[in-house]
Coordinates of C-alpha atoms and ligand atoms in Angstrom, one line a residue:
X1 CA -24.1 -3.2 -23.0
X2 CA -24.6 -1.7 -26.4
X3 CA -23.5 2.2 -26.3
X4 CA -26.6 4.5 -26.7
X5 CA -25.9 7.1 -29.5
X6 CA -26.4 10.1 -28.6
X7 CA -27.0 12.8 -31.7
X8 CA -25.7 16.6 -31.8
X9 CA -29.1 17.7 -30.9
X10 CA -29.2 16.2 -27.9
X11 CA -25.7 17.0 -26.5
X12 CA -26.7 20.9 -27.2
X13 CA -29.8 20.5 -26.1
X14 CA -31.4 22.0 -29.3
X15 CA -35.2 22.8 -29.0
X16 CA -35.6 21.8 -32.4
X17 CA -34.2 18.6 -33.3
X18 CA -35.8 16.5 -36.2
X19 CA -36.8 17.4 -39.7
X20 CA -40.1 16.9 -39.1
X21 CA -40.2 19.3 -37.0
X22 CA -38.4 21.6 -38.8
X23 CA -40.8 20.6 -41.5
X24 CA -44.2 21.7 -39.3
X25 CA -42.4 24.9 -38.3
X26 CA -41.9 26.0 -41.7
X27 CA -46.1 24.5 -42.4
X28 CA -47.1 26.5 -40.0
X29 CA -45.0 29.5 -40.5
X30 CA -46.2 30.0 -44.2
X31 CA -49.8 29.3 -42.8
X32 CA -49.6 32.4 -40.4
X33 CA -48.0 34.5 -43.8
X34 CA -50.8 33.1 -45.7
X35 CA -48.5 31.7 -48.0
X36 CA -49.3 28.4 -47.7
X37 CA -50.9 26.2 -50.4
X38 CA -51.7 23.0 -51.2
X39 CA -49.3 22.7 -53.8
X40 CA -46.8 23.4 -51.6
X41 CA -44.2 20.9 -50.1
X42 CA -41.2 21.4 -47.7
X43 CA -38.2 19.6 -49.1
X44 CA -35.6 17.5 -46.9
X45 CA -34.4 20.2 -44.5
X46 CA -30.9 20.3 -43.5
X47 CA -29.3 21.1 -39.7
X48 CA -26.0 23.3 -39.6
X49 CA -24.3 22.2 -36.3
X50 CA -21.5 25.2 -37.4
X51 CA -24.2 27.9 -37.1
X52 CA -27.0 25.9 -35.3
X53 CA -29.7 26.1 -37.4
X54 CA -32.1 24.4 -39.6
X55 CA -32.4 25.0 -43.6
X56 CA -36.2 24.0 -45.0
X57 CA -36.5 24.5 -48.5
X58 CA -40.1 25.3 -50.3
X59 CA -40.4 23.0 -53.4
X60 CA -43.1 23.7 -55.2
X61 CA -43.5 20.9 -58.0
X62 CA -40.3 20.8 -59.2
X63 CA -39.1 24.3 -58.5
X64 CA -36.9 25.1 -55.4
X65 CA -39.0 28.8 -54.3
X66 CA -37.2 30.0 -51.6
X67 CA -36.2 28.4 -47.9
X68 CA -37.0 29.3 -44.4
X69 CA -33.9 29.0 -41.6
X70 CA -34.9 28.0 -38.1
X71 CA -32.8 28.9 -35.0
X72 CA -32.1 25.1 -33.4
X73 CA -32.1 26.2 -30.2
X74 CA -35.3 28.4 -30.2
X75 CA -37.2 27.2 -33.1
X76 CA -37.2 31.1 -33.9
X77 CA -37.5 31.7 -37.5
X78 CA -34.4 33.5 -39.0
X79 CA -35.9 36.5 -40.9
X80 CA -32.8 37.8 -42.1
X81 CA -31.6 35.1 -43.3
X82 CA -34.6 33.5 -44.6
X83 CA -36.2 34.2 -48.1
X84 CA -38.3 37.0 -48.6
X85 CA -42.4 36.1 -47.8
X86 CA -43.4 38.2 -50.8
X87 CA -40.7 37.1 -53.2
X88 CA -41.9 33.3 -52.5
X89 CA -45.6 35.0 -52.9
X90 CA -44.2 35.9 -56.5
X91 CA -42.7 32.8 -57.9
X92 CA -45.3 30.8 -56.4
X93 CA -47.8 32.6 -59.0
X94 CA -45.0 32.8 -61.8
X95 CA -44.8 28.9 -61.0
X96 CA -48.9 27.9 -61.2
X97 CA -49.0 31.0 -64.3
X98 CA -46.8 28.9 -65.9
X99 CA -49.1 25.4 -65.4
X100 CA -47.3 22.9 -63.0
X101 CA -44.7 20.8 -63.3
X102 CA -47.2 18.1 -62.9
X103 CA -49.7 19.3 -65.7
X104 CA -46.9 19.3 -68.0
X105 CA -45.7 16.2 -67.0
X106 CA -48.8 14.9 -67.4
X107 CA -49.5 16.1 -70.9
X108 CA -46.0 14.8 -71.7
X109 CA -45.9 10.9 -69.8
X110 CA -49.2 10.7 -72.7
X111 CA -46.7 11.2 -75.5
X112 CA -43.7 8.7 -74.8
X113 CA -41.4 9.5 -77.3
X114 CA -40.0 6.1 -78.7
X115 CA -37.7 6.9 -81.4
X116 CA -38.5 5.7 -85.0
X117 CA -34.8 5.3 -86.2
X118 CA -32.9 2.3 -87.1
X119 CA -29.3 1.9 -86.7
X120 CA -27.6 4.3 -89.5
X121 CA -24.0 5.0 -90.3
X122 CA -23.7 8.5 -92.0
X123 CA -21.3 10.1 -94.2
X124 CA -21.0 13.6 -94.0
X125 CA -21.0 16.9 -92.4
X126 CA -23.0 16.2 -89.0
X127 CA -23.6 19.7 -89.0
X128 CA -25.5 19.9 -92.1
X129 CA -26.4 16.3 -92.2
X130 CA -28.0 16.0 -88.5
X131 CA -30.7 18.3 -90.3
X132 CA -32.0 15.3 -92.1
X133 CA -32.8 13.3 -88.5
X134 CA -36.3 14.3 -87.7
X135 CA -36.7 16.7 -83.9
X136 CA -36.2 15.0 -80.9
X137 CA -35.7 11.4 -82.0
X138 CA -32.2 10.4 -80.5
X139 CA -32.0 9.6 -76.6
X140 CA -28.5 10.0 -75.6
X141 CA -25.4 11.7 -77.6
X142 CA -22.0 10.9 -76.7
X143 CA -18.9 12.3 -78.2
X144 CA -15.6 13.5 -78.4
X145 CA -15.2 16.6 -81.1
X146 CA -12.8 16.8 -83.7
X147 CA -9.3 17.8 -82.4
X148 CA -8.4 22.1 -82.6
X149 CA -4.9 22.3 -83.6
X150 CA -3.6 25.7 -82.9
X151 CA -1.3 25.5 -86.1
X152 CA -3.1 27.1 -89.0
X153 CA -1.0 24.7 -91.4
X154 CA -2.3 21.6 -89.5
X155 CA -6.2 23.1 -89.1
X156 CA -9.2 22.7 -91.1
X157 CA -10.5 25.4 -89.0
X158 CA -9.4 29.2 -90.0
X159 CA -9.1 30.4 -85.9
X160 CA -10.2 29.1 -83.3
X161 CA -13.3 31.0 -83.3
X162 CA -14.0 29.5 -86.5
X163 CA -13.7 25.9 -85.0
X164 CA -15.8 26.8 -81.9
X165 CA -19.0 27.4 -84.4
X166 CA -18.3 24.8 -85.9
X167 CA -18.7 22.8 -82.9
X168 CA -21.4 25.4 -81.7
X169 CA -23.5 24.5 -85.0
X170 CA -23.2 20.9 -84.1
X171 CA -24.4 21.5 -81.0
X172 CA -27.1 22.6 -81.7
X173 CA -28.2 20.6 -84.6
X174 CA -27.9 17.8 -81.8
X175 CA -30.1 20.0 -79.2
X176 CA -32.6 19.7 -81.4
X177 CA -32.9 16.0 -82.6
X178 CA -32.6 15.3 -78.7
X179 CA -35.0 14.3 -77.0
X180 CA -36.1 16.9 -74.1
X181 CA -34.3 16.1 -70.8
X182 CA -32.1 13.4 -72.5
X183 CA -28.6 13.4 -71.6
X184 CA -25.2 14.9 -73.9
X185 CA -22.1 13.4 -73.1
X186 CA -18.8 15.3 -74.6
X187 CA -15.9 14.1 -74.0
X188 CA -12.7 16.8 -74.2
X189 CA -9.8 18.0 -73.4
X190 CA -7.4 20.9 -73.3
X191 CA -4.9 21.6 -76.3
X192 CA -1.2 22.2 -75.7
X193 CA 0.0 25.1 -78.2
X194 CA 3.3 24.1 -78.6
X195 CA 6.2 26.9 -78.6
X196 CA 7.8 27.6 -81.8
X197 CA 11.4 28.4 -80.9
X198 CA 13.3 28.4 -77.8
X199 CA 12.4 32.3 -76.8
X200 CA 8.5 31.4 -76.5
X201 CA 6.4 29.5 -74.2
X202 CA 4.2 26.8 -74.9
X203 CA 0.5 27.4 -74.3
X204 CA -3.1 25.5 -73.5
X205 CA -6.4 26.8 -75.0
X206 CA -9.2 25.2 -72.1
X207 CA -11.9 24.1 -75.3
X208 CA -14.0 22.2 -72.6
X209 CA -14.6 25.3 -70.6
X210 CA -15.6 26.8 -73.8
X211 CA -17.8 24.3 -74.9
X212 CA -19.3 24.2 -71.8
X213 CA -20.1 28.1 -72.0
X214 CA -21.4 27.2 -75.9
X215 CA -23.7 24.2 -74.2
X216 CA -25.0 26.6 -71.3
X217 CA -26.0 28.8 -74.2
X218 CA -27.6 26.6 -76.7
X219 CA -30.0 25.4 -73.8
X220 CA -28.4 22.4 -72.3
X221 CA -27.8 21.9 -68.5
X222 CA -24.5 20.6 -66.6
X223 CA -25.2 17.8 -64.7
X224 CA -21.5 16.1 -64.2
X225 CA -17.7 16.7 -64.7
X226 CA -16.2 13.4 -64.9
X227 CA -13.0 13.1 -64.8
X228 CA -11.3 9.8 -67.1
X229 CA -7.8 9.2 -65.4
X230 CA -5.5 7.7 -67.7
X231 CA -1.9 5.5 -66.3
X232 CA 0.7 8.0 -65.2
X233 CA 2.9 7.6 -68.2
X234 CA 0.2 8.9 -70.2
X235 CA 0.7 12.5 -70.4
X236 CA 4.9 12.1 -70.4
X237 CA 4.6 11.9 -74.2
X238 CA 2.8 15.5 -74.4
X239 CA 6.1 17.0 -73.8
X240 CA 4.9 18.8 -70.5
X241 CA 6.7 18.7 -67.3
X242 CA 9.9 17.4 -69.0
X243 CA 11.4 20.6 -68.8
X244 CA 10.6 21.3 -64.7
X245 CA 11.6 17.6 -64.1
X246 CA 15.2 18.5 -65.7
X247 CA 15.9 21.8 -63.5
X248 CA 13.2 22.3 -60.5
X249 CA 12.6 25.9 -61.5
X250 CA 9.6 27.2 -59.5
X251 CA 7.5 28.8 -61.9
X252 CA 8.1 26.5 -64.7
X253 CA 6.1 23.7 -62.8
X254 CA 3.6 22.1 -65.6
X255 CA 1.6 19.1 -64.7
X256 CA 1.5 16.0 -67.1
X257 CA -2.1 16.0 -68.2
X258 CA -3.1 12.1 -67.3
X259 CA -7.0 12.9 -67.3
X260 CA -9.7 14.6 -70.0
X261 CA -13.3 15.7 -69.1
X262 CA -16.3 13.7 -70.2
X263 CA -18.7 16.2 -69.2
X264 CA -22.7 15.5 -69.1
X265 CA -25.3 17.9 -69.6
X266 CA -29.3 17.3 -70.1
X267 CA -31.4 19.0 -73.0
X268 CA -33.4 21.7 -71.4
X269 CA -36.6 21.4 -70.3
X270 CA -35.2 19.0 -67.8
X271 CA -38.4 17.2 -67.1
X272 CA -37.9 14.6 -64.3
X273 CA -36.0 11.8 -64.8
X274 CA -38.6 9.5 -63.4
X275 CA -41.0 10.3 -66.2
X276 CA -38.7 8.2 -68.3
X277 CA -38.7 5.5 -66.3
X278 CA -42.4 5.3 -64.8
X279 CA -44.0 6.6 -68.4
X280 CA -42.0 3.8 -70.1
X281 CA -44.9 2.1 -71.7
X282 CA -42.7 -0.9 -72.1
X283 CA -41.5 -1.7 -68.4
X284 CA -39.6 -4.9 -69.2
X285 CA -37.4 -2.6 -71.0
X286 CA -36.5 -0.7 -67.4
X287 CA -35.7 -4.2 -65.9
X288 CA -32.9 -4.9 -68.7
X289 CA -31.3 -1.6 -68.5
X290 CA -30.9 -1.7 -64.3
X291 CA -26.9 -1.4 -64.4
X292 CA -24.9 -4.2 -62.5
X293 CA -22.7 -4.0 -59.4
X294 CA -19.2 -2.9 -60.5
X295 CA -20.3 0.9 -61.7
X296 CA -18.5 3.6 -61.2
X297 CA -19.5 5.4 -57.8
X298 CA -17.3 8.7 -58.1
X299 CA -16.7 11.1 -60.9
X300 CA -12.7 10.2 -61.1
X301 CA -13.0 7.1 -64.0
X302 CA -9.8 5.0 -64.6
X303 CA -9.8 3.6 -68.1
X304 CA -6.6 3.0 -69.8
X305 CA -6.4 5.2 -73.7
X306 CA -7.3 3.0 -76.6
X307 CA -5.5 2.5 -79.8
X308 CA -6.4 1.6 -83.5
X309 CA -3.9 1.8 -85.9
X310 CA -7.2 3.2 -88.2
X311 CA -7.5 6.3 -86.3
X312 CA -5.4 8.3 -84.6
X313 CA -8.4 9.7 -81.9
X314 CA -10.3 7.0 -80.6
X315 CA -12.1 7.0 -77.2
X316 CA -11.9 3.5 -75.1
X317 CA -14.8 1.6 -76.1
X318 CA -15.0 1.0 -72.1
X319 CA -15.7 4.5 -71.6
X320 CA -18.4 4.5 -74.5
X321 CA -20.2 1.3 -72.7
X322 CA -19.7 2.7 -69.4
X323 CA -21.4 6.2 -71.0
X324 CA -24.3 4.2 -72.3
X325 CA -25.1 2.1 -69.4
X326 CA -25.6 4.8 -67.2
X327 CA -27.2 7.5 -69.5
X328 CA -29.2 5.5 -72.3
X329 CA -32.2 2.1 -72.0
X330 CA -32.2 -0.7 -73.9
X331 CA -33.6 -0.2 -77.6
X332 CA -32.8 4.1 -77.1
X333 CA -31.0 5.5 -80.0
X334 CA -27.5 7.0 -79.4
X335 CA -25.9 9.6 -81.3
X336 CA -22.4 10.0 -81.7
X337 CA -22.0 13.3 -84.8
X338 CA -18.3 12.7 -84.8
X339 CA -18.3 9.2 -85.0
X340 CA -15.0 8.2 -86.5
X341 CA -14.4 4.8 -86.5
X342 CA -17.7 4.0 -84.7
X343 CA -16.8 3.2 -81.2
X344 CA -19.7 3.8 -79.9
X345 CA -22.0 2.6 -82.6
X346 CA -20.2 -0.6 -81.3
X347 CA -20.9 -0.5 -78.2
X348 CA -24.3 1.1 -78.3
X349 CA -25.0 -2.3 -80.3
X350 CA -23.1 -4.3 -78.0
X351 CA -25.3 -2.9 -75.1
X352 CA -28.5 -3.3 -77.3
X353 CA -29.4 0.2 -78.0
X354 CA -29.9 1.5 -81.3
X355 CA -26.7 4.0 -83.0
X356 CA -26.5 7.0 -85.3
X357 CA -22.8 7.7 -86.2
X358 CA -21.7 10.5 -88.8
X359 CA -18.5 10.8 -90.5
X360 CA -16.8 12.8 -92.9
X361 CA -13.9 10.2 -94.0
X362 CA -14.8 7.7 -96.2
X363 CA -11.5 5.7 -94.4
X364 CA -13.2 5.9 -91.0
X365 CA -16.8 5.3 -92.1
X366 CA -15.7 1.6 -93.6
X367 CA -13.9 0.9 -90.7
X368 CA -17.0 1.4 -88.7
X369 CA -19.0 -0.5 -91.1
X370 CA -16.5 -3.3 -91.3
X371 CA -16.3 -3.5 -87.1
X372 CA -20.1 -3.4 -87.4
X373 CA -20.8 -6.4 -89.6
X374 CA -18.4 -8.6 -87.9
X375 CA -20.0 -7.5 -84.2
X376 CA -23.2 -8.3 -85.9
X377 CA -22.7 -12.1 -86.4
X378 CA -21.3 -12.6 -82.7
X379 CA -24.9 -10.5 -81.3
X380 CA -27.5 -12.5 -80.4
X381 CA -30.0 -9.9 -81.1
X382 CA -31.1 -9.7 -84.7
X383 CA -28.5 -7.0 -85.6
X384 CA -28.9 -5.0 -89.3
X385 CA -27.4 -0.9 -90.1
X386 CA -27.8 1.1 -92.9
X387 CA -25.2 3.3 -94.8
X388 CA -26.7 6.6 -96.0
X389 CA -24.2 8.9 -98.1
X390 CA -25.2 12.4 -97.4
X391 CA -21.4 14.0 -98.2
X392 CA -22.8 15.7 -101.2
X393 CA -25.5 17.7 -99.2
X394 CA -25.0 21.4 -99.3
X395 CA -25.0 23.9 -96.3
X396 CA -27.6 26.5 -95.9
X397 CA -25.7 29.7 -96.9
X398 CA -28.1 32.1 -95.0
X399 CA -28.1 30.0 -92.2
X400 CA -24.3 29.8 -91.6
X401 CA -24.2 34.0 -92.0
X402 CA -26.8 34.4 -89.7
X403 CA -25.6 31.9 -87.3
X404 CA -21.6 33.2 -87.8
X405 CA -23.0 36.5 -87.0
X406 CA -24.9 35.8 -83.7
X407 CA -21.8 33.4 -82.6
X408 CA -19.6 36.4 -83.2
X409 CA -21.7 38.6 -81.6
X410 CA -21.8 36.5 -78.6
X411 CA -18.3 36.0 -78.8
X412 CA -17.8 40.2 -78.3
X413 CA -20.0 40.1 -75.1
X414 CA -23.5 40.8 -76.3
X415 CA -26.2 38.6 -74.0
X416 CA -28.4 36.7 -75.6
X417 CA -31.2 39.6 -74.6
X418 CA -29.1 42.1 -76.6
X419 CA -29.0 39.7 -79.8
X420 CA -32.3 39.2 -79.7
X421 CA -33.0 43.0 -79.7
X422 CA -30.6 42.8 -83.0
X423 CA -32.2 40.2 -84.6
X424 CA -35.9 42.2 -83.6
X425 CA -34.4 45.4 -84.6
X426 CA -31.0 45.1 -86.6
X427 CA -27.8 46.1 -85.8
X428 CA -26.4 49.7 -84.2
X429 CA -23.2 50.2 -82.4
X430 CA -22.9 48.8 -79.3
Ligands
SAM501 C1 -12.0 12.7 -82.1 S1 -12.5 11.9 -83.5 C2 -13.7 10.8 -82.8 C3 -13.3 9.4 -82.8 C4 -14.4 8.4 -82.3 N1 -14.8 8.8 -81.0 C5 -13.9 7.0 -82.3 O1 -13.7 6.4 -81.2 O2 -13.7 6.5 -83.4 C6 -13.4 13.1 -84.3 C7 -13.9 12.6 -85.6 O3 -14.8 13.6 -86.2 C8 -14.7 13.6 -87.6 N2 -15.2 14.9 -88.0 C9 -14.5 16.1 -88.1 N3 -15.4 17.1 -88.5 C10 -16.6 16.5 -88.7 C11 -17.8 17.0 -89.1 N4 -18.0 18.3 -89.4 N5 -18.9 16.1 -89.2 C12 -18.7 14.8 -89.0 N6 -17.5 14.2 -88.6 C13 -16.5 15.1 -88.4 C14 -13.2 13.3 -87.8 O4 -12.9 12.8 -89.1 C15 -12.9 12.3 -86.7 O5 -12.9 11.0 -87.1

């Protein structure tokens, strides 16, 4: 006879045992408040056998407004540890103030942004060149920034403040030819500071937790940390970990770095995903980018390191394809500012989406072009790129001192209220 499951509700004899009844409760609950409205939904509520009770959230478009908590044995509503009735009063007003989600949505499904670019190859500074792409015409960005070295001799960067605005300028150049709620991939890792005699210690400097602040500020979301395990021999060459392996020391434990962060974020306003799929006015488009069996289900990526005797800092091109699969359509444009020897021009192309790749070294950019032509003849897509030589264009002088300023500004601790008090009313001691 086939065993009859029987649920946790039922063994504890809860009064209240299914989310739909847990969604009526919280109905009728913000009925009798005179909360309720028809705008309103109740999300997917959640049971906590640990504390016995059920979690209903209050969605209103696409706003989370608050939650009510329901006592699974009684169905009693949990005051204390519910959300305030008058603070979900107050956002639900902010919220409709503001026009819905679904108005906006609305007025934005009519204007489909399709890209106009072709595929380009740029030399040049991205962050002064990227000014040339027109607002919100690239669909997915995915790269890996140039490399800090800590050693002034070795660095094109004066500290390592100086490098973060470098990136932060970048950044933000690429916020704005993004398309809103497309997706920015970075992929990063920590640098080792080597020691420079025996007495001193060698040191790491985390750059993707500071890019990630510098993202968060220049109005992108974080959506995933993904993790791209290399082999274990990997990391042996870095050096770290030798010295523990020799004598066991507690204390002078280092792990052998074997992974590096490919972290995702989405261009703020992060209008739903499903307006880019159902608003597509080109559906057969959707069909062709449905990714096949085989993807990656977890955030922990294997891929071995690539290498190319061109370039001493190339990514895998599998990571590249598996980056554009999963955050780009067919025919989308992909942007990578850093582009080096065009690895993911390639396999943007490969994968049929359109590329933009910028490069300052005239050594990398033929590489890229040469890889390009060659890929070209074996696509069976008509296949054609254009080579724009931008390396003379000047940077804005005022706009670099302002934006140095802010960036060290925000660098000291100032929020970005305070800085825009200084930029509305100048500068006084802090
Ligand atoms: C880590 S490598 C990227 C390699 C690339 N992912 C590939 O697979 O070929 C960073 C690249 O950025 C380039 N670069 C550095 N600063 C740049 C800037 N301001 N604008 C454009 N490219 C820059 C470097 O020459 C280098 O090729």
């Amino acid at each position: 006879m086939a065993e009859i499951k029987i649920s946790t509700a039922e063994k504890r004899n809860y009064k209240l045992r299914t989310a739909n009844e847990a969604k009526k409760l919280a109905k009728s609950f913000l009925v009798e408040n005179d909360v309720w409205r028809e705008e309103l939904r109740c999300g997917l509520p959640e049971i906590n056998d640990r504390y016995h009770y059920w979690k209903v959230p209050i969605v209103l478009d696409d706003h989370d407004i608050g939650e009510l908590i329901f006592d699974a044995y009684t169905q009693a509503v949990d005051l204390r540890r519910s959300s305030d009735v008058q603070m979900i009063r107050g956002r639900i007003s902010r919220v409709l103030a503001g026009g819905t989600a679904r108005q906006k949505r609305k007025k934005k499904a009519k204007g489909f942004t399709v890209s106009p670019l072709s595929n380009v190859i740029i030399k040049g500074r991205s962050e002064i060149v990227l000014k040339t792409l027109p607002e919100q015409s690239i669909d997915l960005v995915f790269t890996s920034p140039p490399y800090f070295n800590a050693r002034k001799q070795y660095s094109e960067y004066e500290s390592y403040d100086d490098y973060l605005f470098a990136m932060r300028r970048v950044i933000r150049e690429c916020r704005r030819v993004l398309i809103d709620g497309k997706f920015f991939v970075i992929n990063a890792s920590h640098v080792l500071v080597p020691r420079t005699d025996r007495n001193e210690s060698s040191s790491r400097i985390a750059v993707p937790f500071d890019l990630h602040q510098i993202l968060i500020e220049e109005g992108f979301e974080f959506v995933d940390d993904i993790i791209w395990q290399k082999p274990e021999g990997a990391g042996w060459a870095s050096g770290r970990g030798r010295r523990f392996s020799a004598d066991r020391n507690p204390m002078q434990y280092k792990a052998v770095p074997v992974t590096e962060y490919v972290l995702v974020y989405r261009k703020k306003p992060c209008i739903l995903i499903d307006h880019f799929i159902r608003d597509n006015p080109d559906q057969e488009i959707i069909q062709q980018s449905k990714i096949p069996d085989g993807y990656e289900k977890t955030n922990v990526w294997y891929i071995s390191p690539a290498h190319d005797k061109r370039h001493p800092a190339i990514f895998p091109p599998e990571l590249a394809e598996k980056v554009i699969r999963y955050y780009s359509f067919v025919n989308d444009v992909v942007l990578d500012p850093f582009g080096g020897i065009g690895t993911t021009a390639k396999a943007a192309a490969k994968l049929n989406r359109r590329f933009c790749s910028i490069e300052v070294s005239d050594e990398y950019i033929e590489a890229a072009r040469s890889d390009l032509a060659k890929l070209g003849n074996n696509l069976v897509a008509p296949f054609d790129f254009a080579y724009r030589d931008l390396h003379e264009m000047k940077d804005d002088e005022a706009n670099i001192s302002l934006n140095a300023l802010l960036h060290k500004l925000l660098r000291e601790g100032y929020t970005q209220e305070e800085l825009y008090e200084i930029l509305v009313n100048g500068l006084h001691e802090k």
